[in-house]
Amino acid sequence: MSAPDSTPDTSVGQPAVLVARRVFPEVLARLRQHFDVEANDTDDVWSPEELQRRLQGKRGALTTGSERVGAELLAACPDLRVVANMAVGFNNFDVPACTARGVLATNTPDVLTETTADFGFALLMATARRVTESEHFLRAGLWNRWSVDMFAGAEVHGTTLGILGMGRIGQGVARRGAHGFGMKVIYHNRSRLDAATEAECKATWVSKAELLAQADHLVLVLPYSAQAHHSVGAAELAQMKPSATLINIARGGIVDDAALAQALKARRIAAAGLDVFEGEPRVHPDLLTLPNVVLTPHIASATLGTRMAMANLAADNLIAYLTEGKALTPVNPEVLGA
Ligand code: 8YV
């Protein structure tokens, strides 16, 4: 398929863009300096049909991980030139389909790295040290005496931190573990880091089997793809230490949530901390009943400063592409040269 004529926009008047979810007023104001903006001012996710209808005549869209941009939508929206995701992950985009149609896709890397790594560590600590479980106990009025092993949790400092997926966020988690908590850091990734980055993170590459067998705390930070689906399922959980904790700040679908619930119930592993879920915002009902799992609603990047930086970067990508044919963080840069 030949890519249709692309940027910069030369149509009369300002190009029209769609903002698919409520974002900060400051960001909308910036966009309105350049574009005719239609914006969702609610937290409701538009249905695919509604999204398609509202995209008619739009040159650009600011999306979040909730809006699916696939071949069908792209075919039905021939004016669309750029989709700017307010997320580092972009598994909601069919990138080859975007490229085939000459539609630029962008994401928001870097600006959320440290904040997300902070949260990965917060979830690890809360899970290992049973923070939410013990808080529920206290709030329920059940705390009436000290006890020698009450909510005794797992050690964090000096233990082995395993990281599956060693991109920017994985490296941030590794640095925190190695430098802040004196942890031995092992990681598995398709490609090994260069020696300087390994030294900075004090991290050692191991096979996936070694990672599963040796980690006291295993943090998942790999991007979602069809190949990564259920990277951790019953077979992998069976290879972990019974005392281990599993932390998922990557994407729902990386873990087989039903298998995890079974493993947690049977104490096959000690505990899990989950920020992302298969089919979220639904959560596997068995997970909700288990005491040894900490559950948070996909908030790893949620500080106001970081969310603002993400929204601004997505807006900057729209502005750069539709006014100058450039992009700050493209995921299919080949479209720029087309
Ligand atoms: C977003 C995320 O909050 O950046 C990502 O990939 O998962 C989160 O930071 C979420 O995807 C909304 O776009």
Short mmCIF file of C-alpha atoms and ligand atoms in Angstrom, two decimals:
data_model
loop_
_atom_site.label_atom_id
_atom_site.label_comp_id
_atom_site.label_asym_id
_atom_site.label_seq_id
_atom_site.Cartn_x
_atom_site.Cartn_y
_atom_site.Cartn_z
CA MET A 1 0.00 0.00 0.00
CA SER A 2 1.47 3.40 -0.82
CA ALA A 3 1.65 5.89 2.01
CA PRO A 4 -0.62 8.88 1.43
CA ASP A 5 0.78 12.38 1.26
CA SER A 6 2.04 13.26 4.74
CA THR A 7 3.19 16.35 6.66
CA PRO A 8 3.35 19.23 7.14
CA ASP A 9 -0.31 20.09 7.04
CA THR A 10 -1.05 22.61 4.31
CA SER A 11 -4.84 22.67 4.53
CA VAL A 12 -6.60 25.96 5.05
CA GLY A 13 -7.03 26.86 8.72
CA GLN A 14 -5.69 24.89 11.63
CA PRO A 15 -5.44 21.12 11.43
CA ALA A 16 -7.99 19.27 13.53
CA VAL A 17 -6.80 16.96 16.30
CA LEU A 18 -8.59 14.73 18.76
CA VAL A 19 -7.62 14.30 22.41
CA ALA A 20 -9.17 10.98 23.35
CA ARG A 21 -9.05 11.29 27.16
CA ARG A 22 -9.16 14.02 29.78
CA VAL A 23 -5.74 15.63 30.12
CA PHE A 24 -4.44 18.72 31.88
CA PRO A 25 -6.04 22.08 30.82
CA GLU A 26 -2.54 23.55 30.28
CA VAL A 27 -1.81 20.87 27.71
CA LEU A 28 -5.11 21.44 25.90
CA ALA A 29 -4.39 25.18 25.88
CA ARG A 30 -1.03 24.54 24.20
CA LEU A 31 -2.62 22.30 21.61
CA ARG A 32 -5.29 24.96 20.90
CA GLN A 33 -2.56 27.42 19.92
CA HIS A 34 -1.85 25.18 16.92
CA PHE A 35 -4.92 23.10 16.26
CA ASP A 36 -8.65 22.94 16.13
CA VAL A 37 -9.01 20.62 19.13
CA GLU A 38 -11.84 18.26 19.97
CA ALA A 39 -11.23 16.75 23.41
CA ASN A 40 -12.79 14.17 25.64
CA ASP A 41 -13.20 16.03 28.92
CA THR A 42 -14.15 12.88 30.84
CA ASP A 43 -12.36 9.76 32.04
CA ASP A 44 -14.72 7.59 29.99
CA VAL A 45 -13.12 5.48 27.27
CA TRP A 46 -14.85 5.98 23.93
CA SER A 47 -15.99 2.81 22.21
CA PRO A 48 -14.07 1.92 19.02
CA GLU A 49 -17.06 3.15 16.96
CA GLU A 50 -17.20 6.44 18.86
CA LEU A 51 -13.43 6.92 18.49
CA GLN A 52 -13.67 6.23 14.76
CA ARG A 53 -16.57 8.69 14.37
CA ARG A 54 -14.77 11.45 16.25
CA LEU A 55 -11.54 10.90 14.30
CA GLN A 56 -13.20 11.79 10.99
CA GLY A 57 -11.36 14.76 9.50
CA LYS A 58 -8.72 14.71 12.26
CA ARG A 59 -5.03 14.92 11.31
CA GLY A 60 -3.76 13.88 14.72
CA ALA A 61 -4.82 12.14 17.90
CA LEU A 62 -3.52 12.15 21.46
CA THR A 63 -4.28 8.71 22.87
CA THR A 64 -3.64 6.73 26.02
CA GLY A 65 -3.06 3.00 26.40
CA SER A 66 -6.85 2.49 26.40
CA GLU A 67 -7.45 3.48 22.78
CA ARG A 68 -6.77 0.75 20.24
CA VAL A 69 -5.36 2.06 16.94
CA GLY A 70 -5.54 -0.89 14.57
CA ALA A 71 -5.74 -1.47 10.82
CA GLU A 72 -9.53 -1.16 10.73
CA LEU A 73 -9.58 2.19 12.49
CA LEU A 74 -6.75 3.53 10.33
CA ALA A 75 -8.56 2.45 7.15
CA ALA A 76 -11.68 4.26 8.33
CA CYS A 77 -9.78 7.49 9.19
CA PRO A 78 -7.89 8.44 6.00
CA ASP A 79 -7.07 11.97 7.18
CA LEU A 80 -5.16 10.75 10.23
CA ARG A 81 -1.41 11.45 9.99
CA VAL A 82 -0.14 11.02 13.57
CA VAL A 83 -1.13 9.18 16.74
CA ALA A 84 0.67 10.35 19.87
CA ASN A 85 0.37 7.91 22.76
CA MET A 86 0.62 9.32 26.26
CA ALA A 87 2.48 6.19 27.42
CA VAL A 88 5.87 4.63 26.89
CA GLY A 89 4.17 1.35 25.96
CA PHE A 90 2.43 1.29 22.61
CA ASN A 91 0.96 -2.19 22.38
CA ASN A 92 -2.41 -0.49 21.77
CA PHE A 93 -1.03 0.55 18.36
CA ASP A 94 -0.70 -1.72 15.34
CA VAL A 95 2.61 -0.13 14.37
CA PRO A 96 3.06 -1.96 11.02
CA ALA A 97 -0.46 -0.86 10.03
CA CYS A 98 0.36 2.74 11.01
CA THR A 99 3.55 2.61 8.95
CA ALA A 100 1.78 1.07 5.95
CA ARG A 101 -0.70 3.97 6.00
CA GLY A 102 2.05 6.57 6.51
CA VAL A 103 0.73 7.39 9.98
CA LEU A 104 3.41 8.44 12.47
CA ALA A 105 3.15 6.82 15.90
CA THR A 106 4.87 8.33 18.93
CA ASN A 107 5.22 7.40 22.62
CA THR A 108 6.54 9.04 25.82
CA PRO A 109 9.79 7.37 26.86
CA ASP A 110 12.31 8.76 29.39
CA VAL A 111 10.02 11.23 31.14
CA LEU A 112 8.48 8.44 33.22
CA THR A 113 11.51 6.22 33.76
CA GLU A 114 12.55 7.22 37.28
CA THR A 115 9.00 7.68 38.58
CA THR A 116 8.02 4.23 37.33
CA ALA A 117 11.17 2.67 38.78
CA ASP A 118 10.36 4.35 42.12
CA PHE A 119 6.96 2.72 42.04
CA GLY A 120 8.40 -0.66 41.12
CA PHE A 121 10.47 -0.46 44.24
CA ALA A 122 7.54 0.78 46.33
CA LEU A 123 5.49 -2.22 45.21
CA LEU A 124 8.40 -4.57 45.89
CA MET A 125 8.79 -3.18 49.42
CA ALA A 126 5.06 -3.20 50.13
CA THR A 127 4.78 -6.79 48.91
CA ALA A 128 7.85 -8.16 50.68
CA ARG A 129 7.06 -6.39 53.97
CA ARG A 130 3.30 -7.04 53.83
CA VAL A 131 2.40 -3.35 54.11
CA THR A 132 -1.18 -3.43 52.81
CA GLU A 133 -2.06 -6.74 54.46
CA SER A 134 -0.95 -5.45 57.86
CA GLU A 135 -2.69 -2.12 57.34
CA HIS A 136 -5.99 -3.87 56.62
CA PHE A 137 -5.49 -5.85 59.84
CA LEU A 138 -4.92 -2.68 61.82
CA ARG A 139 -7.86 -0.81 60.26
CA ALA A 140 -10.10 -3.77 61.04
CA GLY A 141 -9.33 -3.23 64.75
CA LEU A 142 -7.56 -6.58 65.04
CA TRP A 143 -4.28 -5.26 66.48
CA ASN A 144 -4.45 -5.80 70.23
CA ARG A 145 -0.97 -7.07 71.10
CA TRP A 146 2.62 -7.50 69.89
CA SER A 147 3.58 -10.90 68.58
CA VAL A 148 7.02 -12.25 67.73
CA ASP A 149 6.24 -13.14 64.10
CA MET A 150 3.31 -10.86 63.38
CA PHE A 151 3.40 -9.96 59.67
CA ALA A 152 6.97 -11.17 59.41
CA GLY A 153 7.89 -10.56 55.82
CA ALA A 154 10.73 -11.18 53.43
CA GLU A 155 14.12 -9.48 53.63
CA VAL A 156 14.83 -6.96 50.85
CA HIS A 157 18.34 -5.59 51.49
CA GLY A 158 21.11 -7.95 50.55
CA THR A 159 18.82 -10.34 48.66
CA THR A 160 18.81 -11.19 44.96
CA LEU A 161 16.81 -8.87 42.72
CA GLY A 162 15.80 -10.39 39.38
CA ILE A 163 14.66 -8.19 36.51
CA LEU A 164 12.94 -9.50 33.40
CA GLY A 165 13.18 -6.84 30.70
CA MET A 166 16.17 -4.54 31.14
CA GLY A 167 15.20 -1.36 29.31
CA ARG A 168 15.29 2.09 30.85
CA ILE A 169 12.83 1.31 33.65
CA GLY A 170 14.43 -2.06 34.41
CA GLN A 171 17.78 -0.31 34.74
CA GLY A 172 16.20 2.22 37.11
CA VAL A 173 14.92 -0.61 39.31
CA ALA A 174 18.35 -2.27 39.17
CA ARG A 175 20.16 0.91 40.26
CA ARG A 176 17.81 1.32 43.21
CA GLY A 177 18.31 -2.29 44.28
CA ALA A 178 22.05 -2.40 43.81
CA HIS A 179 23.02 1.01 45.15
CA GLY A 180 20.24 1.63 47.69
CA PHE A 181 19.62 -1.82 49.11
CA GLY A 182 22.87 -3.67 48.49
CA MET A 183 21.07 -6.28 46.41
CA LYS A 184 22.69 -8.67 44.01
CA VAL A 185 21.08 -7.81 40.65
CA ILE A 186 20.53 -10.37 37.90
CA TYR A 187 18.56 -9.74 34.73
CA HIS A 188 17.32 -11.42 31.62
CA ASN A 189 16.75 -9.58 28.39
CA ARG A 190 16.81 -10.63 24.74
CA SER A 191 19.94 -8.55 24.26
CA ARG A 192 22.65 -8.05 26.85
CA LEU A 193 23.43 -4.55 28.05
CA ASP A 194 26.81 -3.10 27.20
CA ALA A 195 29.49 -3.56 29.83
CA ALA A 196 29.36 0.05 31.05
CA THR A 197 25.60 -0.08 31.67
CA GLU A 198 25.90 -3.47 33.37
CA ALA A 199 28.59 -2.01 35.64
CA GLU A 200 26.49 1.09 36.43
CA CYS A 201 23.51 -1.11 37.34
CA LYS A 202 25.78 -3.71 39.00
CA ALA A 203 23.71 -6.21 37.03
CA THR A 204 24.60 -9.63 35.65
CA TRP A 205 22.88 -11.22 32.63
CA VAL A 206 21.51 -14.71 33.28
CA SER A 207 19.28 -17.10 31.35
CA LYS A 208 15.55 -16.89 32.02
CA ALA A 209 15.70 -20.23 33.87
CA GLU A 210 18.48 -18.94 36.13
CA LEU A 211 16.58 -15.72 36.73
CA LEU A 212 13.45 -17.59 37.83
CA ALA A 213 15.39 -19.99 40.04
CA GLN A 214 17.66 -17.44 41.75
CA ALA A 215 15.58 -14.28 42.26
CA ASP A 216 14.25 -13.52 45.72
CA HIS A 217 12.29 -10.65 44.19
CA LEU A 218 11.45 -10.80 40.49
CA VAL A 219 10.38 -7.56 38.81
CA LEU A 220 8.76 -7.66 35.36
CA VAL A 221 9.47 -4.64 33.19
CA LEU A 222 9.34 -6.01 29.66
CA PRO A 223 7.15 -4.47 26.94
CA TYR A 224 4.04 -6.38 25.92
CA SER A 225 4.03 -8.14 22.56
CA ALA A 226 2.39 -11.33 21.29
CA GLN A 227 5.70 -13.14 22.01
CA ALA A 228 5.75 -11.80 25.57
CA HIS A 229 2.19 -12.99 26.30
CA HIS A 230 2.18 -15.08 29.50
CA SER A 231 5.96 -14.83 29.88
CA VAL A 232 5.24 -15.85 33.46
CA GLY A 233 2.70 -18.66 33.73
CA ALA A 234 2.35 -21.87 35.73
CA ALA A 235 5.58 -23.37 34.38
CA GLU A 236 7.65 -20.29 35.23
CA LEU A 237 6.04 -19.86 38.66
CA ALA A 238 6.94 -23.48 39.41
CA GLN A 239 10.60 -22.63 38.82
CA MET A 240 10.64 -19.77 41.35
CA LYS A 241 11.64 -20.04 44.99
CA PRO A 242 8.68 -20.67 47.33
CA SER A 243 9.88 -17.63 49.30
CA ALA A 244 10.00 -15.37 46.22
CA THR A 245 7.92 -12.29 45.42
CA LEU A 246 6.80 -11.36 41.91
CA ILE A 247 6.23 -7.74 40.89
CA ASN A 248 4.50 -6.77 37.62
CA ILE A 249 4.79 -3.13 36.54
CA ALA A 250 4.97 -4.05 32.84
CA ARG A 251 1.62 -4.88 31.24
CA GLY A 252 -1.35 -7.09 31.84
CA GLY A 253 -0.96 -10.28 29.83
CA ILE A 254 2.76 -10.65 30.60
CA VAL A 255 1.62 -12.74 33.58
CA ASP A 256 -1.03 -15.46 33.43
CA ASP A 257 -3.12 -13.98 36.24
CA ALA A 258 -5.18 -17.17 36.78
CA ALA A 259 -2.00 -19.25 37.16
CA LEU A 260 -0.54 -16.62 39.49
CA ALA A 261 -3.64 -16.65 41.69
CA GLN A 262 -3.33 -20.43 41.96
CA ALA A 263 0.37 -20.23 42.82
CA LEU A 264 -0.26 -17.58 45.48
CA LYS A 265 -3.14 -19.57 46.96
CA ALA A 266 -0.99 -22.72 47.14
CA ARG A 267 1.91 -20.61 48.49
CA ARG A 268 3.93 -21.85 45.53
CA ILE A 269 5.47 -18.38 45.70
CA ALA A 270 5.20 -16.13 48.75
CA ALA A 271 3.62 -12.98 47.41
CA ALA A 272 3.00 -10.74 44.41
CA GLY A 273 2.66 -7.02 43.77
CA LEU A 274 0.65 -6.15 40.68
CA ASP A 275 0.06 -2.77 39.06
CA VAL A 276 -1.22 -4.18 35.75
CA PHE A 277 -3.72 -6.90 34.93
CA GLU A 278 -5.06 -8.98 32.08
CA GLY A 279 -8.20 -7.23 30.83
CA GLU A 280 -7.79 -4.29 33.25
CA PRO A 281 -9.58 -2.48 34.79
CA ARG A 282 -11.07 -5.89 35.54
CA VAL A 283 -8.99 -7.92 38.01
CA HIS A 284 -9.05 -11.71 38.22
CA PRO A 285 -11.56 -12.37 41.04
CA ASP A 286 -9.27 -14.88 42.81
CA LEU A 287 -6.55 -12.25 43.19
CA LEU A 288 -8.99 -10.01 45.04
CA THR A 289 -9.52 -12.61 47.75
CA LEU A 290 -5.86 -13.40 48.47
CA PRO A 291 -3.98 -11.76 51.37
CA ASN A 292 -0.52 -12.22 49.87
CA VAL A 293 -0.93 -9.91 46.90
CA VAL A 294 -0.67 -6.12 46.73
CA LEU A 295 -2.92 -4.68 44.02
CA THR A 296 -2.69 -1.15 42.59
CA PRO A 297 -4.67 0.36 39.68
CA HIS A 298 -1.96 0.93 37.01
CA ILE A 299 -0.41 3.94 38.76
CA ALA A 300 3.32 3.34 38.33
CA SER A 301 3.80 6.57 36.36
CA ALA A 302 1.25 8.49 38.40
CA THR A 303 2.86 11.56 39.88
CA LEU A 304 1.41 14.83 38.69
CA GLY A 305 4.81 15.98 37.45
CA THR A 306 5.37 12.86 35.39
CA ARG A 307 1.84 12.68 34.02
CA MET A 308 2.18 16.35 33.01
CA ALA A 309 5.52 15.61 31.32
CA MET A 310 3.95 12.65 29.48
CA ALA A 311 0.98 14.73 28.28
CA ASN A 312 3.29 17.56 27.19
CA LEU A 313 5.58 15.17 25.29
CA ALA A 314 2.59 13.67 23.47
CA ALA A 315 1.39 17.18 22.63
CA ASP A 316 4.90 18.20 21.51
CA ASN A 317 4.95 15.25 19.12
CA LEU A 318 1.63 16.33 17.59
CA ILE A 319 2.81 19.92 17.26
CA ALA A 320 6.23 19.00 15.85
CA TYR A 321 4.80 16.63 13.26
CA LEU A 322 1.76 18.55 12.09
CA THR A 323 3.56 21.90 11.92
CA GLU A 324 7.09 20.89 10.86
CA GLY A 325 7.02 17.24 9.82
CA LYS A 326 9.28 16.34 12.77
CA ALA A 327 8.86 14.16 15.83
CA LEU A 328 10.54 13.96 19.21
CA THR A 329 9.93 10.31 20.09
CA PRO A 330 8.69 8.38 17.06
CA VAL A 331 8.17 4.64 17.25
CA ASN A 332 8.05 4.28 13.45
CA PRO A 333 10.62 6.93 12.36
CA GLU A 334 10.63 5.46 8.83
CA VAL A 335 7.38 7.41 8.27
CA LEU A 336 9.33 10.66 8.74
CA GLY A 337 11.49 9.96 5.74
CA ALA A 338 8.65 8.67 3.57
C1 8YV B 1 0.29 4.98 31.47
C2 8YV B 1 1.98 3.09 31.05
O1 8YV B 1 -0.23 5.60 32.58
O2 8YV B 1 3.47 4.53 29.93
C3 8YV B 1 2.95 3.42 29.98
O3 8YV B 1 3.22 2.54 29.14
O4 8YV B 1 1.64 1.98 31.24
C4 8YV B 1 1.44 4.16 31.97
O5 8YV B 1 2.47 5.03 32.32
C5 8YV B 1 -0.84 4.30 30.75
O6 8YV B 1 -0.44 3.46 29.73
C6 8YV B 1 -1.81 5.34 30.17
O7 8YV B 1 -1.47 5.75 28.90
#
